[in-house]
Amino acid sequence: MSFFTVAYLARLEVWGLAAACLQGVLVMLSWFGWERVTRRSSPTARHHLACIHLAALAVLPAVTVGVLHWTVSRMGIVPPHGSPVAELARQMAGYRSFLALAMLLAGLWMIGGLATLSGLAREARQLVRLHCRPAPSGLRRAMHRLARGHMGMTAPDMKLAQVASPQVVGLWRAVVLVPDTLVHLPRAECDALLLHELAHVKQRDFRWNLLQRIALAALWFHPAAWMLYRHVMREREIRCDALALRHGASPLALARALIRLAEHRAPAALAMAITGDGDFVARIHRLLGVGATSGTPAAGARPVALALSALSLLALAGGRLGRTDTSMADLCHASTFGPTVSVLAHDDAGSFALRIRRGQVLAATVGQQPLARDRIRQHGDRVTLLDAARQPILALTVTPQDRIEWDGRP
């Protein structure tokens, strides 16, 4: 990989980090606005909305970088004020200084991302090492009864494990892990807990949570990402509570079961556990209908939420700011991602045209006569165009940024 390619990727990285910081704040404000607007909406709709905002936080900076690359790769070659060769020497010092800073930022980002992923790997290892054994026949019959008769789905496998509360694991095949204490719960409470876990299974929450955690590793530096993820977890638990109630669970039984398990936490956040993070007291109050409000959002809340969402999308236009940075276009042209450029020039002897990519002359035309490839000789940045008798007719210097310099022909 050439120096210019590394420098260009480093410049894109800095732009991407800046876009992530700005757009993260806008996306977070957008969620706060929609959270107020959708207070009376269904838990499923609120959960989807929270997931969309978290996905936007991950996707928008990448799209902005794509817009930036598209913009600078289509910028024309700006004529230098002096010799392009001398100008290149001056620019190289600036490129190296910027590259050192960008590499430092990239190193810190990678260290933080790997640390976050290592935490995820530790949780997965804890799940793999859990000692599990077959669940009692009574619990298995209850799971089959609830899955087929209430949720309309195939019953997942169920095992006893040393866990604090029921939880769902499994990337390809869902498994519900339950503690020994579940056997001693009243039937209504046990059914309520199992219906909640079946809701996680039906919605494939384990896979979605894993994908969100991986995205969070890339955005570990942004407080808005962690805050949005906590909101996603809270809305996910509320949604599964609502689905359990819709399919036959008793609100009082589910609340009692949650309170019985409140003294313990699930060992792995990766699992879909009923005691996941979130406002536990608010969940209990919601189940029991305590403090429920029937009011509607303020009249101006929806336009504000729409405006914040639109502002988050308009921030994509930040990629177009690349037009103001000519050095960015220079790096793009000199990098592996650089486009093929057509250069038309003329002097007292007439005009000539070149097709150049990354400082390499691909084709040349002198006057109206295209030159055969063997009549274009290039050694480093020096290019010589030959006539039919293999005599030099034009000597040029070509920089990696596809700029040219030549002695005028008489």
mmCIF file of C-alpha atoms in Angstrom:
data_model
loop_
_atom_site.group_PDB
_atom_site.id
_atom_site.type_symbol
_atom_site.label_atom_id
_atom_site.label_comp_id
_atom_site.label_asym_id
_atom_site.label_seq_id
_atom_site.Cartn_x
_atom_site.Cartn_y
_atom_site.Cartn_z
ATOM 1 C CA MET A 1 0.000 0.000 0.000
ATOM 2 C CA SER A 2 1.486 3.317 -1.081
ATOM 3 C CA PHE A 3 2.125 6.291 1.176
ATOM 4 C CA PHE A 4 -0.581 8.276 -0.579
ATOM 5 C CA THR A 5 -3.163 5.520 -0.106
ATOM 6 C CA VAL A 6 -2.425 5.360 3.627
ATOM 7 C CA ALA A 7 -2.565 9.146 3.881
ATOM 8 C CA TYR A 8 -5.879 9.250 2.014
ATOM 9 C CA LEU A 9 -7.412 6.564 4.235
ATOM 10 C CA ALA A 10 -6.160 8.481 7.272
ATOM 11 C CA ARG A 11 -7.861 11.645 6.013
ATOM 12 C CA LEU A 12 -11.092 9.708 5.447
ATOM 13 C CA GLU A 13 -10.805 8.319 8.966
ATOM 14 C CA VAL A 14 -10.597 11.774 10.512
ATOM 15 C CA TRP A 15 -13.591 12.917 8.469
ATOM 16 C CA GLY A 16 -15.495 9.800 9.554
ATOM 17 C CA LEU A 17 -14.754 10.388 13.237
ATOM 18 C CA ALA A 18 -15.846 14.005 12.949
ATOM 19 C CA ALA A 19 -19.057 12.933 11.188
ATOM 20 C CA ALA A 20 -19.735 10.278 13.843
ATOM 21 C CA CYS A 21 -19.354 12.819 16.650
ATOM 22 C CA LEU A 22 -21.679 15.352 15.038
ATOM 23 C CA GLN A 23 -24.259 12.919 13.718
ATOM 24 C CA GLY A 24 -24.268 10.953 16.975
ATOM 25 C CA VAL A 25 -25.422 14.025 18.858
ATOM 26 C CA LEU A 26 -28.115 14.735 16.253
ATOM 27 C CA VAL A 27 -29.346 11.116 16.253
ATOM 28 C CA MET A 28 -29.504 11.100 20.049
ATOM 29 C CA LEU A 29 -31.544 14.306 20.059
ATOM 30 C CA SER A 30 -33.806 12.798 17.400
ATOM 31 C CA TRP A 31 -34.452 9.759 19.621
ATOM 32 C CA PHE A 32 -35.267 11.945 22.616
ATOM 33 C CA GLY A 33 -37.778 13.798 20.457
ATOM 34 C CA TRP A 34 -39.442 10.633 19.157
ATOM 35 C CA GLU A 35 -39.391 9.093 22.630
ATOM 36 C CA ARG A 36 -41.688 11.887 23.790
ATOM 37 C CA VAL A 37 -43.891 11.657 20.707
ATOM 38 C CA THR A 38 -44.375 7.874 20.951
ATOM 39 C CA ARG A 39 -45.167 7.605 24.649
ATOM 40 C CA ARG A 40 -48.547 6.078 23.863
ATOM 41 C CA SER A 41 -47.357 3.989 20.900
ATOM 42 C CA SER A 42 -46.980 0.210 21.050
ATOM 43 C CA PRO A 43 -43.827 -1.165 22.743
ATOM 44 C CA THR A 44 -42.925 -2.915 19.476
ATOM 45 C CA ALA A 45 -43.015 0.359 17.558
ATOM 46 C CA ARG A 46 -40.882 2.103 20.182
ATOM 47 C CA HIS A 47 -38.353 -0.721 20.157
ATOM 48 C CA HIS A 48 -38.106 -0.611 16.359
ATOM 49 C CA LEU A 49 -37.652 3.144 16.501
ATOM 50 C CA ALA A 50 -34.846 2.844 19.046
ATOM 51 C CA CYS A 51 -33.125 0.193 16.888
ATOM 52 C CA ILE A 52 -33.430 2.425 13.821
ATOM 53 C CA HIS A 53 -31.716 5.271 15.661
ATOM 54 C CA LEU A 54 -28.886 3.014 16.829
ATOM 55 C CA ALA A 55 -28.447 1.697 13.284
ATOM 56 C CA ALA A 56 -28.463 5.270 11.939
ATOM 57 C CA LEU A 57 -25.695 6.184 14.351
ATOM 58 C CA ALA A 58 -23.552 3.416 12.852
ATOM 59 C CA VAL A 59 -24.519 3.881 9.200
ATOM 60 C CA LEU A 60 -24.634 7.667 8.735
ATOM 61 C CA PRO A 61 -20.885 8.308 9.291
ATOM 62 C CA ALA A 62 -20.026 5.526 6.823
ATOM 63 C CA VAL A 63 -22.388 7.011 4.244
ATOM 64 C CA THR A 64 -20.885 10.462 4.849
ATOM 65 C CA VAL A 65 -17.410 9.080 4.155
ATOM 66 C CA GLY A 66 -18.783 7.485 0.985
ATOM 67 C CA VAL A 67 -20.217 10.837 -0.119
ATOM 68 C CA LEU A 68 -16.879 12.487 0.643
ATOM 69 C CA HIS A 69 -14.949 9.955 -1.451
ATOM 70 C CA TRP A 70 -17.433 10.274 -4.300
ATOM 71 C CA THR A 71 -17.038 14.068 -4.162
ATOM 72 C CA VAL A 72 -13.250 14.288 -4.098
ATOM 73 C CA SER A 73 -12.751 11.518 -6.665
ATOM 74 C CA ARG A 74 -14.680 13.622 -9.185
ATOM 75 C CA MET A 75 -12.854 16.854 -8.518
ATOM 76 C CA GLY A 76 -10.715 18.131 -11.353
ATOM 77 C CA ILE A 77 -7.005 18.777 -11.189
ATOM 78 C CA VAL A 78 -6.280 22.234 -9.796
ATOM 79 C CA PRO A 79 -3.415 23.888 -11.692
ATOM 80 C CA PRO A 80 -0.435 24.501 -9.362
ATOM 81 C CA HIS A 81 0.830 27.983 -8.653
ATOM 82 C CA GLY A 82 4.374 26.965 -9.455
ATOM 83 C CA SER A 83 6.260 23.815 -10.308
ATOM 84 C CA PRO A 84 4.141 20.738 -9.458
ATOM 85 C CA VAL A 85 7.301 18.834 -8.535
ATOM 86 C CA ALA A 86 8.404 21.494 -6.056
ATOM 87 C CA GLU A 87 4.838 21.769 -4.778
ATOM 88 C CA LEU A 88 4.764 18.012 -4.154
ATOM 89 C CA ALA A 89 7.893 18.227 -2.004
ATOM 90 C CA ARG A 90 6.307 20.928 0.160
ATOM 91 C CA GLN A 91 3.067 18.990 0.529
ATOM 92 C CA MET A 92 4.782 15.766 1.573
ATOM 93 C CA ALA A 93 5.903 17.317 4.870
ATOM 94 C CA GLY A 94 2.324 18.325 5.674
ATOM 95 C CA TYR A 95 1.016 14.902 4.694
ATOM 96 C CA ARG A 96 3.462 13.164 7.028
ATOM 97 C CA SER A 97 2.514 15.373 9.988
ATOM 98 C CA PHE A 98 -1.174 14.758 9.437
ATOM 99 C CA LEU A 99 -0.578 11.048 8.898
ATOM 100 C CA ALA A 100 1.134 10.722 12.284
ATOM 101 C CA LEU A 101 -1.888 12.258 14.035
ATOM 102 C CA ALA A 102 -4.355 10.144 12.055
ATOM 103 C CA MET A 103 -2.428 6.942 12.797
ATOM 104 C CA LEU A 104 -2.503 7.784 16.501
ATOM 105 C CA LEU A 105 -6.283 8.251 16.376
ATOM 106 C CA ALA A 106 -6.664 5.025 14.400
ATOM 107 C CA GLY A 107 -4.572 3.167 16.968
ATOM 108 C CA LEU A 108 -6.656 4.453 19.863
ATOM 109 C CA TRP A 109 -9.873 3.577 18.012
ATOM 110 C CA MET A 110 -8.664 0.051 17.297
ATOM 111 C CA ILE A 111 -7.533 -0.501 20.899
ATOM 112 C CA GLY A 112 -10.911 0.613 22.226
ATOM 113 C CA GLY A 113 -12.794 -1.494 19.678
ATOM 114 C CA LEU A 114 -10.723 -4.593 20.416
ATOM 115 C CA ALA A 115 -11.211 -4.079 24.154
ATOM 116 C CA THR A 116 -14.976 -3.897 23.644
ATOM 117 C CA LEU A 117 -14.963 -6.992 21.436
ATOM 118 C CA SER A 118 -12.827 -8.852 23.977
ATOM 119 C CA GLY A 119 -15.492 -8.157 26.594
ATOM 120 C CA LEU A 120 -18.060 -9.603 24.215
ATOM 121 C CA ALA A 121 -15.852 -12.648 23.699
ATOM 122 C CA ARG A 122 -15.556 -13.149 27.466
ATOM 123 C CA GLU A 123 -19.337 -13.146 27.785
ATOM 124 C CA ALA A 124 -19.606 -15.692 24.974
ATOM 125 C CA ARG A 125 -16.980 -17.881 26.654
ATOM 126 C CA GLN A 126 -18.936 -17.733 29.921
ATOM 127 C CA LEU A 127 -22.029 -18.951 28.088
ATOM 128 C CA VAL A 128 -20.115 -21.800 26.447
ATOM 129 C CA ARG A 129 -18.648 -22.905 29.771
ATOM 130 C CA LEU A 130 -21.979 -22.945 31.618
ATOM 131 C CA HIS A 131 -22.748 -26.371 33.034
ATOM 132 C CA CYS A 132 -26.180 -27.299 31.658
ATOM 133 C CA ARG A 133 -28.392 -30.322 32.159
ATOM 134 C CA PRO A 134 -31.804 -31.316 30.771
ATOM 135 C CA ALA A 135 -34.787 -29.425 32.209
ATOM 136 C CA PRO A 136 -37.394 -31.378 34.189
ATOM 137 C CA SER A 137 -40.181 -32.908 32.145
ATOM 138 C CA GLY A 138 -42.743 -30.616 33.782
ATOM 139 C CA LEU A 139 -40.936 -27.499 32.572
ATOM 140 C CA ARG A 140 -40.476 -28.944 29.094
ATOM 141 C CA ARG A 141 -44.208 -29.705 28.867
ATOM 142 C CA ALA A 142 -44.997 -26.153 29.990
ATOM 143 C CA MET A 143 -42.637 -24.753 27.351
ATOM 144 C CA HIS A 144 -44.262 -26.829 24.591
ATOM 145 C CA ARG A 145 -47.749 -25.873 25.772
ATOM 146 C CA LEU A 146 -46.961 -22.154 25.815
ATOM 147 C CA ALA A 147 -44.965 -22.147 22.568
ATOM 148 C CA ARG A 148 -47.550 -24.011 20.480
ATOM 149 C CA GLY A 149 -50.760 -23.008 22.174
ATOM 150 C CA HIS A 150 -50.023 -19.356 22.987
ATOM 151 C CA MET A 151 -47.169 -18.090 20.790
ATOM 152 C CA GLY A 152 -47.837 -20.256 17.703
ATOM 153 C CA MET A 153 -44.218 -21.320 17.324
ATOM 154 C CA THR A 154 -41.976 -24.357 17.704
ATOM 155 C CA ALA A 155 -40.801 -24.827 21.260
ATOM 156 C CA PRO A 156 -37.064 -24.144 21.723
ATOM 157 C CA ASP A 157 -34.798 -26.402 23.707
ATOM 158 C CA MET A 158 -34.654 -25.750 27.452
ATOM 159 C CA LYS A 159 -31.900 -26.570 29.918
ATOM 160 C CA LEU A 160 -31.181 -26.055 33.608
ATOM 161 C CA ALA A 161 -28.077 -23.966 34.291
ATOM 162 C CA GLN A 162 -26.424 -21.935 37.011
ATOM 163 C CA VAL A 163 -28.077 -18.685 35.958
ATOM 164 C CA ALA A 164 -29.866 -16.093 38.047
ATOM 165 C CA SER A 165 -32.915 -15.887 35.791
ATOM 166 C CA PRO A 166 -34.327 -17.411 32.584
ATOM 167 C CA GLN A 167 -32.465 -16.269 29.483
ATOM 168 C CA VAL A 168 -32.174 -17.064 25.778
ATOM 169 C CA VAL A 169 -28.890 -18.010 24.099
ATOM 170 C CA GLY A 170 -27.945 -19.502 20.752
ATOM 171 C CA LEU A 171 -27.032 -17.888 17.445
ATOM 172 C CA TRP A 172 -28.504 -20.540 15.136
ATOM 173 C CA ARG A 173 -30.694 -22.577 17.492
ATOM 174 C CA ALA A 174 -32.300 -20.840 20.456
ATOM 175 C CA VAL A 175 -31.907 -22.431 23.884
ATOM 176 C CA VAL A 176 -33.725 -21.184 26.984
ATOM 177 C CA LEU A 177 -31.577 -21.487 30.100
ATOM 178 C CA VAL A 178 -33.546 -21.577 33.352
ATOM 179 C CA PRO A 179 -32.424 -21.683 37.004
ATOM 180 C CA ASP A 180 -33.393 -24.416 39.468
ATOM 181 C CA THR A 181 -35.595 -21.925 41.326
ATOM 182 C CA LEU A 182 -38.024 -21.820 38.393
ATOM 183 C CA VAL A 183 -39.290 -25.276 39.342
ATOM 184 C CA HIS A 184 -40.563 -23.961 42.673
ATOM 185 C CA LEU A 185 -42.411 -20.902 41.320
ATOM 186 C CA PRO A 186 -46.207 -20.879 41.116
ATOM 187 C CA ARG A 187 -47.450 -21.997 37.713
ATOM 188 C CA ALA A 188 -48.740 -18.529 36.718
ATOM 189 C CA GLU A 189 -45.389 -16.889 37.479
ATOM 190 C CA CYS A 190 -43.439 -19.653 35.740
ATOM 191 C CA ASP A 191 -45.656 -19.345 32.654
ATOM 192 C CA ALA A 192 -45.227 -15.561 32.606
ATOM 193 C CA LEU A 193 -41.443 -15.876 32.666
ATOM 194 C CA LEU A 194 -41.411 -18.511 29.940
ATOM 195 C CA LEU A 195 -43.736 -16.443 27.725
ATOM 196 C CA HIS A 196 -41.358 -13.508 28.088
ATOM 197 C CA GLU A 197 -38.425 -15.676 26.984
ATOM 198 C CA LEU A 198 -40.449 -17.102 24.104
ATOM 199 C CA ALA A 199 -41.037 -13.534 22.972
ATOM 200 C CA HIS A 200 -37.243 -13.063 22.831
ATOM 201 C CA VAL A 201 -36.928 -16.270 20.806
ATOM 202 C CA LYS A 202 -39.706 -15.314 18.380
ATOM 203 C CA GLN A 203 -38.161 -11.893 17.746
ATOM 204 C CA ARG A 204 -34.634 -13.371 17.282
ATOM 205 C CA ASP A 205 -33.347 -10.933 19.860
ATOM 206 C CA PHE A 206 -30.116 -12.824 20.536
ATOM 207 C CA ARG A 207 -28.905 -12.304 16.958
ATOM 208 C CA TRP A 208 -29.984 -8.677 16.859
ATOM 209 C CA ASN A 209 -28.345 -7.985 20.205
ATOM 210 C CA LEU A 210 -25.090 -9.538 19.016
ATOM 211 C CA LEU A 211 -25.123 -7.363 15.886
ATOM 212 C CA GLN A 212 -25.806 -4.265 17.997
ATOM 213 C CA ARG A 213 -22.955 -5.126 20.342
ATOM 214 C CA ILE A 214 -20.553 -5.444 17.396
ATOM 215 C CA ALA A 215 -21.688 -2.043 16.092
ATOM 216 C CA LEU A 216 -21.175 -0.671 19.582
ATOM 217 C CA ALA A 217 -17.559 -1.867 19.464
ATOM 218 C CA ALA A 218 -16.977 0.362 16.434
ATOM 219 C CA LEU A 219 -18.615 3.322 18.216
ATOM 220 C CA TRP A 220 -17.142 2.707 21.670
ATOM 221 C CA PHE A 221 -15.814 6.271 21.902
ATOM 222 C CA HIS A 222 -19.234 7.918 21.488
ATOM 223 C CA PRO A 223 -21.410 8.427 24.602
ATOM 224 C CA ALA A 224 -24.501 8.659 22.385
ATOM 225 C CA ALA A 225 -23.929 5.071 21.167
ATOM 226 C CA TRP A 226 -23.883 3.651 24.695
ATOM 227 C CA MET A 227 -26.878 5.742 25.676
ATOM 228 C CA LEU A 228 -28.876 4.613 22.652
ATOM 229 C CA TYR A 229 -27.963 0.988 23.289
ATOM 230 C CA ARG A 230 -29.274 1.243 26.844
ATOM 231 C CA HIS A 231 -32.541 2.625 25.480
ATOM 232 C CA VAL A 232 -32.709 -0.243 22.963
ATOM 233 C CA MET A 233 -32.294 -2.785 25.790
ATOM 234 C CA ARG A 234 -34.977 -1.084 27.869
ATOM 235 C CA GLU A 235 -37.444 -0.966 24.991
ATOM 236 C CA ARG A 236 -36.668 -4.587 24.114
ATOM 237 C CA GLU A 237 -37.593 -5.790 27.610
ATOM 238 C CA ILE A 238 -40.751 -3.678 27.628
ATOM 239 C CA ARG A 239 -41.734 -5.105 24.236
ATOM 240 C CA CYS A 240 -41.256 -8.682 25.425
ATOM 241 C CA ASP A 241 -43.274 -7.932 28.571
ATOM 242 C CA ALA A 242 -46.085 -6.664 26.346
ATOM 243 C CA LEU A 243 -45.899 -9.714 24.066
ATOM 244 C CA ALA A 244 -46.012 -12.035 27.073
ATOM 245 C CA LEU A 245 -49.126 -10.267 28.370
ATOM 246 C CA ARG A 246 -50.743 -10.368 24.938
ATOM 247 C CA HIS A 247 -50.288 -14.142 24.776
ATOM 248 C CA GLY A 248 -51.761 -14.931 28.146
ATOM 249 C CA ALA A 249 -49.349 -13.943 30.897
ATOM 250 C CA SER A 250 -50.835 -12.302 33.985
ATOM 251 C CA PRO A 251 -49.408 -8.805 34.652
ATOM 252 C CA LEU A 252 -49.414 -9.464 38.388
ATOM 253 C CA ALA A 253 -47.750 -12.866 37.980
ATOM 254 C CA LEU A 254 -45.019 -11.445 35.739
ATOM 255 C CA ALA A 255 -44.414 -8.552 38.142
ATOM 256 C CA ARG A 256 -44.139 -10.941 41.080
ATOM 257 C CA ALA A 257 -41.749 -13.191 39.176
ATOM 258 C CA LEU A 258 -39.555 -10.231 38.260
ATOM 259 C CA ILE A 259 -39.436 -9.100 41.882
ATOM 260 C CA ARG A 260 -38.415 -12.595 43.006
ATOM 261 C CA LEU A 261 -35.489 -12.478 40.556
ATOM 262 C CA ALA A 262 -34.546 -8.841 41.185
ATOM 263 C CA GLU A 263 -31.900 -9.700 43.776
ATOM 264 C CA HIS A 264 -29.752 -11.385 41.135
ATOM 265 C CA ARG A 265 -28.453 -10.464 37.749
ATOM 266 C CA ALA A 266 -27.843 -12.621 34.707
ATOM 267 C CA PRO A 267 -24.114 -13.504 34.349
ATOM 268 C CA ALA A 268 -23.857 -12.487 30.690
ATOM 269 C CA ALA A 269 -25.280 -9.372 29.081
ATOM 270 C CA LEU A 270 -24.992 -11.106 25.710
ATOM 271 C CA ALA A 271 -27.889 -13.408 26.636
ATOM 272 C CA MET A 272 -31.513 -12.349 26.339
ATOM 273 C CA ALA A 273 -32.272 -12.364 30.056
ATOM 274 C CA ILE A 274 -35.459 -11.221 31.736
ATOM 275 C CA THR A 275 -33.450 -9.218 34.237
ATOM 276 C CA GLY A 276 -31.641 -7.223 31.551
ATOM 277 C CA ASP A 277 -30.604 -3.626 32.050
ATOM 278 C CA GLY A 278 -33.252 -0.988 32.189
ATOM 279 C CA ASP A 279 -35.404 0.851 34.671
ATOM 280 C CA PHE A 280 -36.598 -2.126 36.716
ATOM 281 C CA VAL A 281 -38.980 -0.151 38.906
ATOM 282 C CA ALA A 282 -40.533 1.472 35.829
ATOM 283 C CA ARG A 283 -41.101 -1.989 34.339
ATOM 284 C CA ILE A 284 -42.920 -3.159 37.449
ATOM 285 C CA HIS A 285 -45.020 0.008 37.536
ATOM 286 C CA ARG A 286 -45.837 -0.391 33.855
ATOM 287 C CA LEU A 287 -46.962 -3.981 34.377
ATOM 288 C CA LEU A 288 -49.157 -3.009 37.310
ATOM 289 C CA GLY A 289 -50.467 0.172 35.694
ATOM 290 C CA VAL A 290 -48.979 2.385 38.402
ATOM 291 C CA GLY A 291 -48.434 5.993 37.362
ATOM 292 C CA ALA A 292 -49.730 5.385 33.824
ATOM 293 C CA THR A 293 -50.472 8.615 31.999
ATOM 294 C CA SER A 294 -53.102 9.109 29.368
ATOM 295 C CA GLY A 295 -51.929 12.522 28.243
ATOM 296 C CA THR A 296 -50.772 13.265 24.729
ATOM 297 C CA PRO A 297 -47.429 14.785 23.745
ATOM 298 C CA ALA A 298 -47.166 18.531 23.359
ATOM 299 C CA ALA A 299 -48.505 19.867 20.072
ATOM 300 C CA GLY A 300 -45.067 20.896 18.868
ATOM 301 C CA ALA A 301 -43.284 17.661 19.824
ATOM 302 C CA ARG A 302 -43.823 15.855 16.513
ATOM 303 C CA PRO A 303 -42.538 18.696 14.267
ATOM 304 C CA VAL A 304 -39.474 19.022 16.505
ATOM 305 C CA ALA A 305 -38.802 15.272 16.278
ATOM 306 C CA LEU A 306 -39.225 15.351 12.498
ATOM 307 C CA ALA A 307 -36.899 18.344 12.238
ATOM 308 C CA LEU A 308 -34.204 16.612 14.308
ATOM 309 C CA SER A 309 -34.455 13.463 12.185
ATOM 310 C CA ALA A 310 -34.227 15.531 9.003
ATOM 311 C CA LEU A 311 -31.225 17.369 10.413
ATOM 312 C CA SER A 312 -29.497 14.026 11.075
ATOM 313 C CA LEU A 313 -29.993 13.072 7.417
ATOM 314 C CA LEU A 314 -28.972 16.486 6.127
ATOM 315 C CA ALA A 315 -25.680 16.039 7.975
ATOM 316 C CA LEU A 316 -24.800 13.607 5.174
ATOM 317 C CA ALA A 317 -24.139 16.703 3.099
ATOM 318 C CA GLY A 318 -21.016 17.148 5.213
ATOM 319 C CA GLY A 319 -19.325 14.826 2.761
ATOM 320 C CA ARG A 320 -19.722 17.458 0.077
ATOM 321 C CA LEU A 321 -17.414 19.733 2.071
ATOM 322 C CA GLY A 322 -14.588 17.774 0.499
ATOM 323 C CA ARG A 323 -14.849 20.191 -2.418
ATOM 324 C CA THR A 324 -13.236 22.863 -0.222
ATOM 325 C CA ASP A 325 -10.183 20.704 0.526
ATOM 326 C CA THR A 326 -7.995 20.539 -2.568
ATOM 327 C CA SER A 327 -5.314 18.564 -0.730
ATOM 328 C CA MET A 328 -7.934 15.853 -0.121
ATOM 329 C CA ALA A 329 -8.487 15.582 -3.862
ATOM 330 C CA ASP A 330 -4.725 15.422 -4.409
ATOM 331 C CA LEU A 331 -4.422 12.492 -2.011
ATOM 332 C CA CYS A 332 -7.364 10.729 -3.642
ATOM 333 C CA HIS A 333 -5.829 11.031 -7.124
ATOM 334 C CA ALA A 334 -2.491 9.695 -5.870
ATOM 335 C CA SER A 335 -4.021 6.803 -3.916
ATOM 336 C CA THR A 336 -5.135 3.354 -5.034
ATOM 337 C CA PHE A 337 -8.695 4.702 -5.144
ATOM 338 C CA GLY A 338 -7.792 7.498 -7.540
ATOM 339 C CA PRO A 339 -9.720 7.890 -10.810
ATOM 340 C CA THR A 340 -8.347 7.940 -14.333
ATOM 341 C CA VAL A 341 -7.866 11.571 -15.321
ATOM 342 C CA SER A 342 -7.832 13.142 -18.778
ATOM 343 C CA VAL A 343 -5.469 16.117 -19.112
ATOM 344 C CA LEU A 344 -5.606 18.444 -22.102
ATOM 345 C CA ALA A 345 -2.692 20.880 -22.556
ATOM 346 C CA HIS A 346 -1.241 23.042 -25.288
ATOM 347 C CA ASP A 347 1.764 25.198 -26.067
ATOM 348 C CA ASP A 348 3.153 26.981 -29.120
ATOM 349 C CA ALA A 349 3.598 23.641 -30.939
ATOM 350 C CA GLY A 350 -0.027 22.652 -30.535
ATOM 351 C CA SER A 351 -2.102 20.596 -28.139
ATOM 352 C CA PHE A 352 -1.681 17.189 -26.570
ATOM 353 C CA ALA A 353 -3.793 15.031 -24.293
ATOM 354 C CA LEU A 354 -2.945 12.442 -21.660
ATOM 355 C CA ARG A 355 -4.872 9.824 -19.713
ATOM 356 C CA ILE A 356 -3.224 9.430 -16.309
ATOM 357 C CA ARG A 357 -3.923 7.331 -13.244
ATOM 358 C CA ARG A 358 -1.838 7.565 -10.058
ATOM 359 C CA GLY A 359 0.961 9.301 -11.920
ATOM 360 C CA GLN A 360 1.114 6.672 -14.676
ATOM 361 C CA VAL A 361 0.435 7.762 -18.261
ATOM 362 C CA LEU A 362 -1.949 5.238 -19.797
ATOM 363 C CA ALA A 363 -2.499 6.894 -23.195
ATOM 364 C CA ALA A 364 -1.364 9.981 -25.075
ATOM 365 C CA THR A 365 -2.464 11.953 -28.104
ATOM 366 C CA VAL A 366 -0.291 14.612 -29.796
ATOM 367 C CA GLY A 367 -2.298 16.870 -32.025
ATOM 368 C CA GLN A 368 -4.930 14.524 -33.420
ATOM 369 C CA GLN A 369 -2.618 11.493 -33.546
ATOM 370 C CA PRO A 370 -2.946 8.838 -30.801
ATOM 371 C CA LEU A 371 0.390 7.341 -29.817
ATOM 372 C CA ALA A 372 0.942 3.610 -29.594
ATOM 373 C CA ARG A 373 1.688 2.324 -26.125
ATOM 374 C CA ASP A 374 5.313 1.569 -27.007
ATOM 375 C CA ARG A 375 5.811 5.231 -27.938
ATOM 376 C CA ILE A 376 5.163 6.254 -24.325
ATOM 377 C CA ARG A 377 8.217 5.766 -22.173
ATOM 378 C CA GLN A 378 7.997 6.390 -18.434
ATOM 379 C CA HIS A 379 10.677 6.039 -15.780
ATOM 380 C CA GLY A 380 9.425 7.133 -12.401
ATOM 381 C CA ASP A 381 7.896 10.567 -12.852
ATOM 382 C CA ARG A 382 9.674 11.274 -16.169
ATOM 383 C CA VAL A 383 7.646 10.612 -19.338
ATOM 384 C CA THR A 384 8.901 10.853 -22.905
ATOM 385 C CA LEU A 385 6.577 10.787 -25.920
ATOM 386 C CA LEU A 386 8.154 9.522 -29.151
ATOM 387 C CA ASP A 387 7.321 10.116 -32.804
ATOM 388 C CA ALA A 388 7.111 7.372 -35.462
ATOM 389 C CA ALA A 389 10.898 7.442 -35.829
ATOM 390 C CA ARG A 390 11.261 6.892 -32.073
ATOM 391 C CA GLN A 391 12.582 10.414 -31.579
ATOM 392 C CA PRO A 392 11.470 12.425 -28.518
ATOM 393 C CA ILE A 393 8.795 14.969 -29.272
ATOM 394 C CA LEU A 394 7.760 15.860 -25.712
ATOM 395 C CA ALA A 395 9.253 15.310 -22.255
ATOM 396 C CA LEU A 396 7.078 15.662 -19.144
ATOM 397 C CA THR A 397 7.182 15.302 -15.390
ATOM 398 C CA VAL A 398 4.060 13.671 -13.938
ATOM 399 C CA THR A 399 3.295 13.783 -10.208
ATOM 400 C CA PRO A 400 1.298 11.121 -8.319
ATOM 401 C CA GLN A 401 -1.538 13.674 -8.164
ATOM 402 C CA ASP A 402 -1.738 13.520 -11.977
ATOM 403 C CA ARG A 403 -0.299 16.995 -12.495
ATOM 404 C CA ILE A 404 2.166 17.599 -15.294
ATOM 405 C CA GLU A 405 5.087 19.899 -16.056
ATOM 406 C CA TRP A 406 6.943 20.182 -19.376
ATOM 407 C CA ASP A 407 9.207 22.503 -21.312
ATOM 408 C CA GLY A 408 7.246 24.399 -23.909
ATOM 409 C CA ARG A 409 7.841 23.260 -27.463
ATOM 410 C CA PRO A 410 8.809 25.877 -30.068
#
